[in-house]
Each structure stands twice: as structure tokens, then as C-alpha cells.
CSV table of C-alpha atoms in Angstrom, one decimal:
chain,number,residue,atom,x,y,z
A,1117,LEU,CA,155.2,220.4,148.2
A,1118,ASP,CA,156.8,223.3,146.3
A,1119,THR,CA,156.3,224.3,142.7
A,1120,GLN,CA,159.4,222.5,141.3
A,1121,GLN,CA,158.2,219.2,142.8
A,1122,ALA,CA,154.8,219.7,141.3
A,1123,VAL,CA,156.3,220.3,137.9
A,1124,LYS,CA,158.5,217.2,138.1
A,1125,LEU,CA,155.5,215.2,139.0
A,1126,GLN,CA,153.7,216.4,135.9
A,1127,ALA,CA,156.8,215.8,133.7
A,1128,ALA,CA,157.0,212.2,134.9
A,1129,LYS,CA,153.5,211.5,133.4
A,1130,ILE,CA,154.5,212.7,130.0
A,1131,VAL,CA,155.4,210.3,127.2
A,1132,SER,CA,158.7,210.9,125.3
A,1133,TRP,CA,158.2,214.1,123.3
A,1134,GLU,CA,161.6,213.7,121.5
A,1135,ALA,CA,160.5,210.5,119.8
A,1136,GLU,CA,157.7,212.4,118.0
A,1137,HIS,CA,159.7,215.6,117.2
A,1138,PRO,CA,163.4,214.5,116.9
A,1139,LEU,CA,164.5,217.5,114.8
A,1140,LEU,CA,162.9,220.1,116.9
A,1141,SER,CA,164.1,218.4,120.0
A,1142,PHE,CA,167.7,218.6,118.8
A,1143,LYS,CA,167.6,222.2,117.8
A,1144,SER,CA,165.8,223.2,121.1
A,1145,HIS,CA,168.5,221.5,123.2
A,1146,GLU,CA,171.1,223.9,122.0
A,1147,LEU,CA,168.8,226.9,122.3
A,1148,LEU,CA,167.6,226.2,125.8
A,1149,ARG,CA,170.8,224.8,127.5
A,1150,GLU,CA,171.8,226.7,130.6
A,1151,ARG,CA,168.6,228.9,130.3
A,1152,GLN,CA,165.7,229.4,132.6
A,1153,GLY,CA,162.2,229.1,131.2
A,1154,HIS,CA,159.0,230.6,132.6
A,1155,LEU,CA,155.8,229.0,131.2
A,1156,VAL,CA,152.7,231.0,131.4
A,1157,GLY,CA,149.6,229.1,130.3
A,1158,LEU,CA,146.6,227.1,131.4
A,1159,GLY,CA,148.7,224.4,132.9
A,1160,ASP,CA,146.4,221.6,131.6
A,1161,GLY,CA,146.7,221.8,127.8
A,1162,ALA,CA,148.4,219.3,125.6
A,1163,GLY,CA,150.8,222.0,124.3
A,1164,LEU,CA,152.3,222.7,127.8
A,1165,GLN,CA,153.4,219.1,128.5
A,1166,PRO,CA,155.9,218.8,125.6
A,1167,TRP,CA,157.5,222.1,126.7
A,1168,ILE,CA,158.0,220.9,130.2
A,1169,LYS,CA,159.6,217.8,128.9
A,1170,LEU,CA,161.8,219.8,126.6
A,1171,PHE,CA,163.0,222.1,129.3
A,1172,GLU,CA,163.7,219.1,131.6
A,1173,ASN,CA,165.9,217.3,129.0
A,1174,SER,CA,167.8,220.6,128.2
A,1175,ASN,CA,169.0,220.8,131.8
A,1176,ALA,CA,167.1,224.1,132.2
A,1177,LEU,CA,165.0,225.2,135.1
A,1178,VAL,CA,161.3,224.9,134.6
A,1179,ASP,CA,159.2,227.3,136.6
A,1180,ASP,CA,155.5,227.0,135.7
A,1181,ILE,CA,153.7,229.8,137.5
A,1182,SER,CA,150.4,228.6,136.1
A,1183,ILE,CA,150.4,225.4,138.2
A,1184,PRO,CA,149.9,227.4,141.5
A,1185,ALA,CA,147.3,229.5,139.7
A,1186,CYS,CA,145.4,226.3,138.9
A,1187,ALA,CA,145.6,225.3,142.6
A,1188,PHE,CA,144.2,228.7,143.7
A,1189,GLU,CA,141.4,228.4,141.1
A,1190,THR,CA,140.4,225.1,142.6
A,1191,LEU,CA,140.4,226.5,146.1
A,1192,ALA,CA,138.3,229.4,144.9
A,1193,ILE,CA,135.8,227.1,143.3
A,1194,ARG,CA,135.7,224.7,146.3
A,1195,GLN,CA,135.4,227.4,148.9
A,1196,ASN,CA,133.2,229.7,146.8
A,1197,TRP,CA,135.3,232.8,147.3
A,1198,ALA,CA,133.2,234.7,144.7
A,1199,ALA,CA,130.2,234.6,147.1
A,1200,GLU,CA,131.9,237.2,149.3
A,1201,PHE,CA,134.6,238.7,147.1
A,1202,PRO,CA,134.2,238.3,143.3
A,1203,VAL,CA,137.7,239.6,142.6
A,1204,VAL,CA,140.6,238.7,145.0
A,1205,LEU,CA,144.4,239.1,144.9
A,1206,VAL,CA,146.2,236.0,146.1
A,1207,VAL,CA,149.6,236.9,147.5
A,1208,ASP,CA,151.9,233.8,147.8
A,1209,ILE,CA,154.8,234.9,149.9
A,1210,GLY,CA,157.6,232.3,149.6
A,1211,ALA,CA,161.2,232.3,150.8
A,1212,SER,CA,162.9,234.1,147.9
A,1213,GLU,CA,160.0,235.7,146.0
A,1214,THR,CA,156.3,236.7,146.2
A,1215,ARG,CA,153.8,235.9,143.5
A,1216,PHE,CA,150.5,237.7,142.8
A,1217,TYR,CA,147.5,236.1,141.3
A,1218,VAL,CA,144.2,237.9,140.5
A,1219,ILE,CA,141.3,235.4,140.8
A,1220,ASP,CA,138.4,237.0,139.1
A,1221,ARG,CA,135.2,235.0,139.7
A,1222,GLN,CA,137.1,231.8,140.4
A,1223,ALA,CA,139.4,232.1,137.3
A,1224,ALA,CA,143.0,233.3,137.3
A,1225,ARG,CA,143.3,236.5,135.1
A,1226,PHE,CA,146.6,238.0,136.1
A,1227,MET,CA,150.0,236.7,137.4
A,1228,ARG,CA,153.3,238.4,138.3
A,1229,LYS,CA,156.1,237.9,140.8
A,1230,VAL,CA,158.7,240.1,142.6
A,1231,PRO,CA,162.0,239.1,144.3
A,1232,VAL,CA,160.8,239.9,147.8
A,1233,GLY,CA,160.1,237.1,150.3
A,1234,GLY,CA,160.9,235.6,153.6
A,1235,ASP,CA,164.6,235.7,153.0
A,1236,THR,CA,164.4,239.4,152.4
A,1237,LEU,CA,162.8,239.9,155.8
A,1238,THR,CA,165.5,237.7,157.4
A,1239,LYS,CA,168.2,239.8,155.7
A,1240,ALA,CA,166.7,243.0,157.0
A,1241,LEU,CA,166.9,241.7,160.6
A,1242,THR,CA,170.7,241.1,160.3
A,1243,THR,CA,171.3,244.9,160.0
A,1244,ALA,CA,173.5,246.1,162.9
A,1245,ILE,CA,171.8,248.6,165.2
A,1246,SER,CA,172.7,250.3,168.5
A,1247,THR,CA,170.6,249.6,171.5
A,1248,ALA,CA,170.7,250.6,175.2
A,1249,THR,CA,172.7,247.4,176.0
A,1250,GLY,CA,175.1,247.9,173.1
A,1251,LEU,CA,175.5,246.9,169.5
A,1252,LEU,CA,172.9,244.4,168.2
A,1253,GLU,CA,173.9,242.3,165.2
A,1254,LEU,CA,172.1,239.0,164.4
A,1255,ASN,CA,173.4,236.4,162.1
A,1256,ASP,CA,171.2,234.6,159.6
A,1257,ILE,CA,170.1,231.8,162.0
A,1258,GLN,CA,169.3,234.3,164.8
A,1259,ALA,CA,167.5,236.6,162.5
A,1260,GLU,CA,165.3,233.7,161.2
A,1261,GLU,CA,164.5,232.7,164.7
A,1262,ALA,CA,163.6,236.3,165.6
A,1263,LYS,CA,161.5,236.7,162.5
A,1264,ILE,CA,159.4,233.6,163.4
A,1265,SER,CA,159.0,234.2,167.1
A,1266,GLY,CA,158.9,238.0,167.1
A,1267,GLN,CA,161.5,238.1,170.0
A,1268,LEU,CA,165.3,238.1,170.3
A,1269,PRO,CA,167.0,234.8,170.7
A,1270,PRO,CA,168.2,233.9,174.3
A,1271,ALA,CA,171.1,236.1,175.5
A,1272,THR,CA,173.4,233.1,175.8
A,1273,SER,CA,172.9,232.1,172.2
A,1274,MET,CA,173.9,235.6,171.2
A,1275,GLY,CA,177.2,235.6,173.2
A,1276,ARG,CA,175.9,238.2,175.7
A,1277,ASP,CA,175.9,238.0,179.5
A,1278,PRO,CA,172.6,237.6,181.2
A,1279,ALA,CA,170.8,240.7,182.5
A,1280,PRO,CA,171.4,241.9,186.0
A,1281,HIS,CA,169.4,240.4,188.9
A,1282,ASP,CA,167.2,243.4,189.2
A,1283,ALA,CA,166.0,243.0,185.6
A,1284,PRO,CA,164.2,240.0,184.0
A,1285,ALA,CA,166.5,237.1,183.6
A,1286,ASP,CA,165.8,236.9,179.9
A,1287,ASP,CA,164.5,240.1,178.4
A,1288,ARG,CA,163.9,239.0,174.8
A,1289,LYS,CA,161.7,241.9,173.6
A,1290,PHE,CA,162.6,243.2,170.1
A,1291,PRO,CA,161.2,246.7,169.8
A,1292,GLN,CA,163.5,247.5,166.9
A,1293,MET,CA,162.0,244.8,164.7
A,1294,PRO,CA,159.2,246.9,163.1
A,1295,THR,CA,161.7,249.5,162.2
A,1296,LEU,CA,164.1,247.0,160.6
A,1297,LEU,CA,161.3,245.4,158.6
A,1298,ARG,CA,159.6,248.6,157.5
A,1299,PRO,CA,161.4,249.0,154.2
A,1300,VAL,CA,160.5,245.4,153.2
A,1301,MET,CA,156.9,245.8,154.3
A,1302,GLU,CA,156.6,249.1,152.4
A,1303,ARG,CA,158.0,247.3,149.3
A,1304,LEU,CA,155.6,244.5,149.6
A,1305,SER,CA,152.6,246.8,150.2
A,1306,SER,CA,153.6,248.9,147.2
A,1307,GLU,CA,153.8,245.8,145.0
A,1308,ILE,CA,150.4,244.7,146.1
A,1309,ILE,CA,149.0,248.2,145.3
A,1310,ARG,CA,150.7,248.2,141.9
A,1311,SER,CA,149.2,244.8,141.0
A,1312,VAL,CA,145.8,245.9,142.0
A,1313,GLN,CA,146.1,249.2,140.1
A,1314,PHE,CA,147.4,247.4,137.0
A,1315,TYR,CA,144.5,245.0,136.9
A,1316,LYS,CA,142.0,247.8,137.4
A,1317,GLU,CA,143.5,249.9,134.6
A,1318,ASN,CA,143.6,246.9,132.1
A,1319,ALA,CA,140.5,244.9,133.1
A,1320,GLY,CA,138.4,247.6,134.6
A,1321,LYS,CA,137.6,245.6,137.7
A,1322,GLN,CA,138.5,246.4,141.4
A,1323,VAL,CA,140.1,243.9,143.7
A,1324,GLU,CA,138.0,243.5,146.8
A,1325,ALA,CA,140.2,241.5,149.1
A,1326,VAL,CA,143.8,240.2,149.6
A,1327,PHE,CA,144.3,236.6,150.4
A,1328,LEU,CA,147.7,235.6,151.9
A,1329,THR,CA,149.4,232.2,151.6
A,1330,GLY,CA,152.9,230.8,151.6
A,1331,GLY,CA,155.2,230.0,154.6
A,1332,THR,CA,156.0,233.7,155.3
A,1333,SER,CA,152.4,234.7,155.5
A,1334,GLN,CA,152.2,233.0,158.9
A,1335,LEU,CA,154.2,235.8,160.5
A,1336,THR,CA,151.9,237.8,162.7
A,1337,ILE,CA,153.8,241.1,162.2
A,1338,LEU,CA,153.4,240.7,158.5
A,1339,ARG,CA,149.7,240.3,158.6
A,1340,GLN,CA,149.2,243.2,161.0
A,1341,ASP,CA,151.4,245.5,158.9
A,1342,LEU,CA,149.5,244.7,155.7
A,1343,GLU,CA,146.1,245.1,157.3
A,1344,GLN,CA,147.2,248.7,158.4
A,1345,ALA,CA,148.8,249.6,155.1
A,1346,LEU,CA,146.1,248.2,152.7
A,1347,ALA,CA,142.6,249.4,152.1
A,1348,TRP,CA,141.2,245.9,151.5
A,1349,PRO,CA,140.4,243.1,153.9
A,1350,VAL,CA,143.4,240.8,154.4
A,1351,ARG,CA,142.8,237.1,155.1
A,1352,LEU,CA,144.8,233.9,155.3
A,1353,ILE,CA,143.9,231.1,152.9
A,1354,ASP,CA,142.7,228.0,154.7
A,1355,PRO,CA,143.1,225.2,152.1
A,1356,PHE,CA,141.4,222.7,154.5
A,1357,ALA,CA,138.2,224.7,155.0
A,1358,GLY,CA,135.2,222.4,154.5
A,1359,LEU,CA,137.4,219.2,154.7
A,1360,GLU,CA,137.2,216.5,157.4
A,1361,PHE,CA,140.1,214.6,158.8
A,1362,THR,CA,139.9,211.0,160.0
A,1363,ASN,CA,143.3,211.2,161.8
A,1364,VAL,CA,143.9,213.7,164.6
A,1365,ALA,CA,147.6,213.8,164.0
A,1366,ALA,CA,147.2,214.5,160.3
A,1367,GLN,CA,144.7,217.3,161.2
A,1368,ASN,CA,147.1,218.9,163.6
A,1369,TYR,CA,149.9,218.8,161.1
A,1370,ALA,CA,147.7,220.2,158.4
A,1371,ARG,CA,146.4,223.1,160.5
A,1372,ARG,CA,150.0,223.9,161.6
A,1373,ASN,CA,151.3,224.0,158.0
A,1374,ALA,CA,148.2,225.2,156.2
A,1375,ALA,CA,149.9,228.1,154.5
A,1376,ARG,CA,152.7,225.9,153.2
A,1377,LEU,CA,150.2,223.2,151.9
A,1378,ALA,CA,147.8,225.5,150.0
A,1379,ILE,CA,149.2,224.8,146.5
A,1380,ALA,CA,149.5,221.0,147.1
A,1381,THR,CA,146.0,220.9,148.5
A,1382,GLY,CA,144.6,222.8,145.6
A,1383,LEU,CA,146.3,220.6,143.0
A,1384,ALA,CA,145.1,217.5,144.9
A,1385,LEU,CA,141.5,218.8,144.7
A,1386,ALA,CA,141.7,219.7,141.0
A,1387,GLU,CA,139.4,217.8,138.8
A,1388,LYS,CA,141.8,217.6,135.9
A,1389,PRO,CA,144.0,214.5,135.9
A,1390,SER,CA,146.9,216.3,134.2
A,1391,LEU,CA,147.2,218.6,137.2
A,1392,SER,CA,145.9,216.6,140.1
A,1393,LEU,CA,148.4,215.1,142.5
A,1394,LEU,CA,146.2,212.2,143.2
A,1395,PRO,CA,147.2,208.8,141.6
A,1396,ARG,CA,145.2,207.8,138.6
A,1397,ARG,CA,143.5,205.0,140.5
A,1398,LEU,CA,142.4,207.3,143.3
A,1399,TYR,CA,141.3,209.9,140.8
A,1400,LEU,CA,139.1,207.3,139.0
A,1401,MET,CA,137.7,206.1,142.4
A,1402,LYS,CA,137.0,209.7,143.3
A,1403,ARG,CA,135.1,210.3,140.1
A,1404,LEU,CA,133.2,207.0,140.5
A,1405,ALA,CA,132.2,208.0,144.0
A,1406,VAL,CA,130.6,211.2,142.7
A,1407,PHE,CA,128.3,209.2,140.4
A,1408,MET,CA,127.7,206.3,142.7
A,1409,PRO,CA,124.7,207.7,144.5
A,1410,ARG,CA,123.0,208.5,141.2
A,1411,ALA,CA,123.7,205.0,139.9
A,1412,VAL,CA,122.3,203.4,143.0
A,1413,ALA,CA,119.2,205.6,142.7
A,1414,VAL,CA,118.7,204.6,139.1
A,1415,VAL,CA,119.0,200.9,140.0
A,1416,LEU,CA,116.6,201.2,142.9
A,1417,LEU,CA,114.1,203.1,140.8
A,1418,GLY,CA,114.3,200.5,138.0
A,1419,ALA,CA,113.7,197.7,140.6
A,1420,PHE,CA,110.8,199.4,142.4
A,1421,LEU,CA,109.1,201.1,139.5
A,1422,PRO,CA,107.0,198.0,138.4
A,1423,LEU,CA,105.9,197.6,142.1
A,1424,LEU,CA,105.0,201.2,142.2
A,1425,ILE,CA,102.9,201.0,139.1
A,1426,ILE,CA,101.1,197.8,140.3
A,1427,GLY,CA,100.5,199.4,143.7
A,1428,THR,CA,99.0,202.5,142.1
A,1429,VAL,CA,96.6,200.4,139.9
A,1430,MET,CA,95.5,198.2,142.8
A,1431,THR,CA,95.0,201.3,145.0
A,1432,ASN,CA,92.7,202.8,142.3
A,1433,LYS,CA,90.7,199.5,142.1
A,1434,ILE,CA,90.4,199.3,145.9
A,1435,ARG,CA,89.2,202.9,145.9
A,1436,ALA,CA,86.5,202.2,143.3
A,1437,ILE,CA,85.3,199.1,145.2
A,1438,LYS,CA,85.1,201.2,148.4
A,1439,GLU,CA,82.9,203.7,146.5
A,1440,ASP,CA,80.5,200.9,145.4
A,1441,ILE,CA,80.4,199.5,148.9
A,1442,ARG,CA,79.6,202.9,150.3
A,1443,THR,CA,76.7,203.4,147.7
A,1444,LEU,CA,75.3,200.0,148.5
A,1445,GLU,CA,75.4,200.7,152.2
A,1446,GLU,CA,73.5,204.0,151.7
A,1447,VAL,CA,70.8,202.2,149.6
A,1448,THR,CA,70.6,199.4,152.2
A,1449,SER,CA,70.2,201.8,155.1
A,1450,GLU,CA,67.6,203.8,153.2
A,1451,ALA,CA,65.6,200.6,152.4
A,1452,ALA,CA,65.9,199.5,156.0
A,1453,ALA,CA,64.5,202.9,157.2
A,1454,GLN,CA,61.5,202.6,154.8
A,1455,PRO,CA,60.3,198.9,154.6
A,1456,GLY,CA,57.7,199.5,151.8
A,1457,LEU,CA,60.0,201.6,149.6
A,1458,TYR,CA,61.2,198.7,147.5
A,1459,GLU,CA,57.7,197.3,146.9
A,1460,ASN,CA,56.4,200.8,146.0
A,1461,ARG,CA,59.2,201.4,143.5
A,1462,LEU,CA,58.6,198.0,141.9
A,1463,ALA,CA,54.9,198.8,141.6
A,1464,ARG,CA,55.8,202.2,140.0
A,1465,VAL,CA,58.1,200.5,137.5
A,1466,ALA,CA,55.4,198.0,136.6
A,1467,GLU,CA,52.9,200.9,136.1
A,1468,LEU,CA,55.3,202.8,133.9
A,1469,THR,CA,56.1,199.7,131.9
A,1470,ALA,CA,52.4,199.1,131.2
A,1471,SER,CA,51.9,202.7,130.1
A,1472,LEU,CA,54.9,202.4,127.8
A,1473,ARG,CA,53.5,199.2,126.2
A,1474,TYR,CA,50.1,200.8,125.8
A,1475,LEU,CA,51.7,203.8,124.0
A,1476,GLN,CA,53.7,201.5,121.8
A,1477,ASP,CA,50.6,199.5,120.9
A,1478,GLU,CA,48.6,202.6,120.1
A,1479,LEU,CA,51.4,204.0,117.9
A,1480,GLU,CA,51.6,200.6,116.1
A,1481,ASN,CA,47.9,199.9,115.7
A,1482,GLN,CA,46.6,203.5,115.1
A,1483,PRO,CA,48.5,205.1,112.2
A,1484,ILE,CA,46.7,208.4,112.9
A,1485,TRP,CA,49.0,209.2,115.9
A,1486,SER,CA,51.9,209.9,113.6
A,1487,GLY,CA,49.9,212.6,111.9
A,1488,VAL,CA,48.7,214.0,115.3
A,1489,MET,CA,52.3,214.3,116.5
A,1490,ASN,CA,53.4,216.1,113.3
A,1491,ALA,CA,50.4,218.5,113.6
A,1492,LEU,CA,51.3,219.3,117.2
A,1493,ALA,CA,54.9,219.9,116.3
A,1494,ALA,CA,53.8,222.3,113.5
A,1495,ALA,CA,51.2,224.1,115.6
A,1496,ILE,CA,53.3,224.9,118.8
A,1497,PRO,CA,55.3,228.1,118.4
A,1498,ASN,CA,58.8,228.7,119.7
A,1499,GLU,CA,57.7,230.6,122.8
A,1500,VAL,CA,55.7,227.6,124.0
A,1501,VAL,CA,57.1,224.6,125.9
A,1502,LEU,CA,54.7,221.6,125.9
A,1503,THR,CA,54.8,219.9,129.3
A,1504,MET,CA,51.9,217.5,129.2
A,1505,ALA,CA,49.7,215.6,126.7
A,1506,ALA,CA,46.9,213.3,127.9
A,1507,TYR,CA,44.3,211.3,125.9
A,1508,GLY,CA,41.4,209.3,127.0
A,1509,VAL,CA,41.4,210.5,130.6
A,1510,GLU,CA,37.6,211.3,130.6
A,1511,GLU,CA,35.3,208.3,130.4
A,1512,GLN,CA,32.3,210.3,129.1
A,1513,ASP,CA,34.4,211.8,126.3
A,1514,PRO,CA,37.3,209.5,125.6
A,1515,HIS,CA,38.4,211.3,122.4
A,1516,ASN,CA,39.4,214.5,124.1
A,1517,LEU,CA,43.1,215.5,124.1
A,1518,LEU,CA,44.5,217.7,126.9
A,1519,LEU,CA,47.6,219.8,126.2
A,1520,GLY,CA,49.5,221.6,129.0
A,1521,GLY,CA,52.5,223.8,128.7
A,1522,LYS,CA,54.3,227.0,129.6
A,1523,VAL,CA,55.0,230.3,127.8
A,1524,ILE,CA,58.7,231.2,128.2
A,1525,ALA,CA,59.6,234.5,129.9
A,1526,GLY,CA,60.3,237.3,127.5
A,1527,ALA,CA,57.5,236.4,125.0
A,1528,ALA,CA,55.8,239.4,123.4
A,1529,ARG,CA,52.3,239.0,125.0
A,1530,PHE,CA,50.8,236.0,126.6
A,1531,ASP,CA,47.3,236.5,125.0
A,1532,ASP,CA,48.8,236.8,121.5
A,1533,VAL,CA,50.9,233.6,122.0
A,1534,ILE,CA,47.8,231.6,123.3
A,1535,SER,CA,45.6,233.0,120.6
A,1536,GLY,CA,48.1,232.0,117.9
A,1537,LEU,CA,48.3,228.5,119.4
A,1538,LEU,CA,44.5,228.0,119.4
A,1539,THR,CA,44.3,229.2,115.8
A,1540,SER,CA,47.0,226.8,114.7
A,1541,LEU,CA,45.4,223.8,116.5
A,1542,GLY,CA,41.9,224.7,115.2
A,1543,SER,CA,43.1,224.9,111.6
A,1544,SER,CA,44.5,221.3,111.7
A,1545,ILE,CA,42.5,218.5,110.3
A,1546,PHE,CA,43.2,216.3,113.3
A,1547,PHE,CA,41.6,218.6,116.0
A,1548,LYS,CA,38.2,220.2,116.5
A,1549,ARG,CA,36.5,222.1,119.3
A,1550,VAL,CA,39.7,223.6,120.5
A,1551,MET,CA,39.2,225.5,123.7
A,1552,ILE,CA,41.3,226.8,126.6
A,1553,ILE,CA,40.5,225.4,130.0
A,1554,ASN,CA,42.9,227.2,132.2
A,1555,ALA,CA,45.5,230.0,131.7
A,1556,GLN,CA,47.6,231.9,134.2
A,1557,ALA,CA,49.8,234.8,133.0
A,1558,ALA,CA,53.0,235.6,134.8
A,1559,GLN,CA,52.9,238.8,136.9
A,1560,GLU,CA,56.7,239.4,137.3
A,1561,ASN,CA,59.8,238.9,135.2
A,1562,GLY,CA,61.4,235.5,135.4
A,1563,GLU,CA,58.1,233.6,136.0
A,1564,LEU,CA,56.5,231.3,133.3
A,1565,SER,CA,52.9,231.6,132.1
A,1566,THR,CA,51.0,228.3,132.1
A,1567,PHE,CA,48.0,227.1,130.1
A,1568,LEU,CA,45.8,224.0,129.7
A,1569,ILE,CA,44.0,223.4,126.3
A,1570,GLN,CA,41.4,220.8,125.5
A,1571,CYS,CA,40.6,219.7,121.9
A,1572,GLU,CA,38.7,216.8,120.4
A,1573,LEU,CA,40.6,214.4,118.3
A,1574,VAL,CA,39.1,213.7,114.8
A,1575,TYR,CA,39.1,209.9,115.0
């Protein structure tokens, strides 16, 4: 599919522009009749489409060089050219002309064309030259065949007698071919260098590779000569890289004509409907297929999300029940190992309950205890921690009160603290005969000094 067919395909999609701009359409017909128009633009804007229609209706030739640029941009994005070469020069060698496109990070930044192409190479091979066997002059058909095959046509087709029997029957070598094509090759190489230099001077960026496409780019001698003449890597564009074929015959045809199908493939892969060669229905199906996995994932997530939440809640409940079962099993195993443990603990609970009731009765029936507690709270200094208080433990003297405690580490002096505590208790109206029964001062840092004080309760 060449450029003109692509333009006509785009023009067929456009609504009548003359109906909306009748006056401008009439004036433009006279201006553009028998003229050739070159449109340079994005190729996908609304402003380009009326111009294409206007040129078509004026019997003028529309040559939109931005449409191939869009195709190469699409191939650059799909195949990620920028990963290896951020800036490349695409050389599209056609039959009558060669077009240059600078693709800078997957975007077309520069376009130009020169009147050098495959026909120029064919014309160069028709030059008459002298050989060892006589004058060699090829016509256009023979030159085209020699250009494609790299060899001379058969001797019979050139009107010559076959070679002698002592020589090969059909010596078709063409050693003069590089010499005949050298002027064209030098012209093409110089145009490539000019394009690269122009972009470097104006954009400040260096082209890093040259990508060839077009029917003429399939010539082996052309690629070899450019690789030797240029200082950049030279590669052929494979428009089908990364694509899979379901039909072997179609795959073979595509591989054989890959250079000719680069623009058509790029336009077919374009995501913009105004440039894509896909029918509208297939384009919509393509876009729908892109979002289909996400839509299916959302539907499945919405269906299974409640089940996921319920399963999580039930899992937590089961985990809590298992912990309770494990605790009960440990208690049961401990009780089984000590048969009297349960009875001992019940007896201890009963004893503590009786003591608690006794204390409650004492506090309720003996109002003096409130004053005693307040007096103790006022007498005990901050350096003392009271750990024990016992009353009525001695049968011969039931009114004695025993106070046990500790002096925290870091106090000034143990003797001074205990002396102050005895003085405070002795000055209270609730205590008399205050004396120290036992005292043990700490010998090292970090240890607590202990004491035991006895006093008689004024009752």
C-alpha cells in the first residue's frame, strides 16, 4: 500500500467540506487546479482533513508526507527503538524518490525528500560500457533484473551467443555493477549525511543509527555500500517484529515484502482512528480487547470480595477458638499432672475470701482504722516502700501492729530514714511503744534495705 492509496483512504472518511465552506471551496478550486500540494503536519488533526478533501476535488495531487511519518512513529513506539537508539534517521527508498524522517525519541521531528530512488539505480545500469566480450548496454527491463539479482540477465535474453564450451555455459557475473552505481550511491550517502548534519545543527542532537525501508532497500549491494560509507549502524526495518501470524502463507508473504509493507503496517497499528487502516468495527474491537482483562478482573473481584471478607472473619474466629482450646488443654494437662492442685487452689481462694471479709468487717465496725491508715500514710517518707502490715498475730499481745518495708536504693542514709520513720510513728496519737525489731542495710548499690517495726495500737 503506497502513500497515495493511504491518502485516498483517509479522504474517503471525510464528510463534505464544501458544504460547510462553499465560498472558500469555490475560490480554492481555481487556485489549486493543476497544482501539486504537499501537506506537512501531524496527519491526525481536524485541520488536515478539509485540505485533503479540497485538493482531491481540485484535481490536484495530494502528497501527505506526514502519513508515513505517523507510520514510522507507531513502529518506533511498538518496537521501542529509543531503548537502543534514541535518535534514528529513517530512509524510505522508493521507486522515484527517497524520503528522510528523523525519529527523535519515538516522535518525528524532521522530514525531507530527494529525487533519488530505485529508478535512478536502474537508469544508471543502462549506461553502455565496454567489456572483454564487447559492448554491454542493458535496456530498462534488463537493468531492473540485474539490479534485483545482482547478476546479468541470461545471454540469450540479451541477444548474445552463449559462451564457448571451455567457459561456463552462462557466465552472468556483473563486476561493473558497483562502478555504474557508485554515483547514485554517493549521492544517496551524501543526502543522508546532509540530513543528519542539518538536524544536528538545528536541534543539537546526533543521529545514532540509520534505518532503511522501502522496496529498494532490499537490494544487498545498497545496504553493503551504505554500511561502508556511513559512520552509523545501518539496519532494515522489520515492521512485523513482535507480531505473530496465524497463517503460514501470510507470514511468508509478509516476510518477503516486509520493506514494502512498513508504512501500511505502521498505519494499521496506529491507535488513532483517523490514520489507522483498520475498519472502524475492528478498531473498536481492538480497543475493547485491551480493556477486557481489566473488566473481567473487576467483575471477578466484585463477585469474590464478599466471600473473601467472610472467609477472613471466619478464619480469625477459628484462630481465636483454637487459642482457647490450646489454653484449656494446657490447664487440663497441668491439673492431670497434679491431682490435688485444684483442691489446694480452692482452699487458698476460700482463705483469702475469709481474710477479705474480716478486713471489711473490721473497717466497717471499727472506725479507728481509717485514722490509723491516714496516720501511716503521713508517717511513711518517700524513700520507704511499705510491703507488709499485720495486726493481731500475737495472742499474748493482740494489739501490736507489725510494719515491714524496704528503703529504696539511692536514699541518703539508711539510719536517718529509719530514725525519721520511728519518730513520725511515735508522734502519732494512734501508736505507742514504737520499736524496730529487725533491720538490714544494703551493702552494694542496687540492693534494697529492709526493716520490720513493731508498735502498739492505741485502742
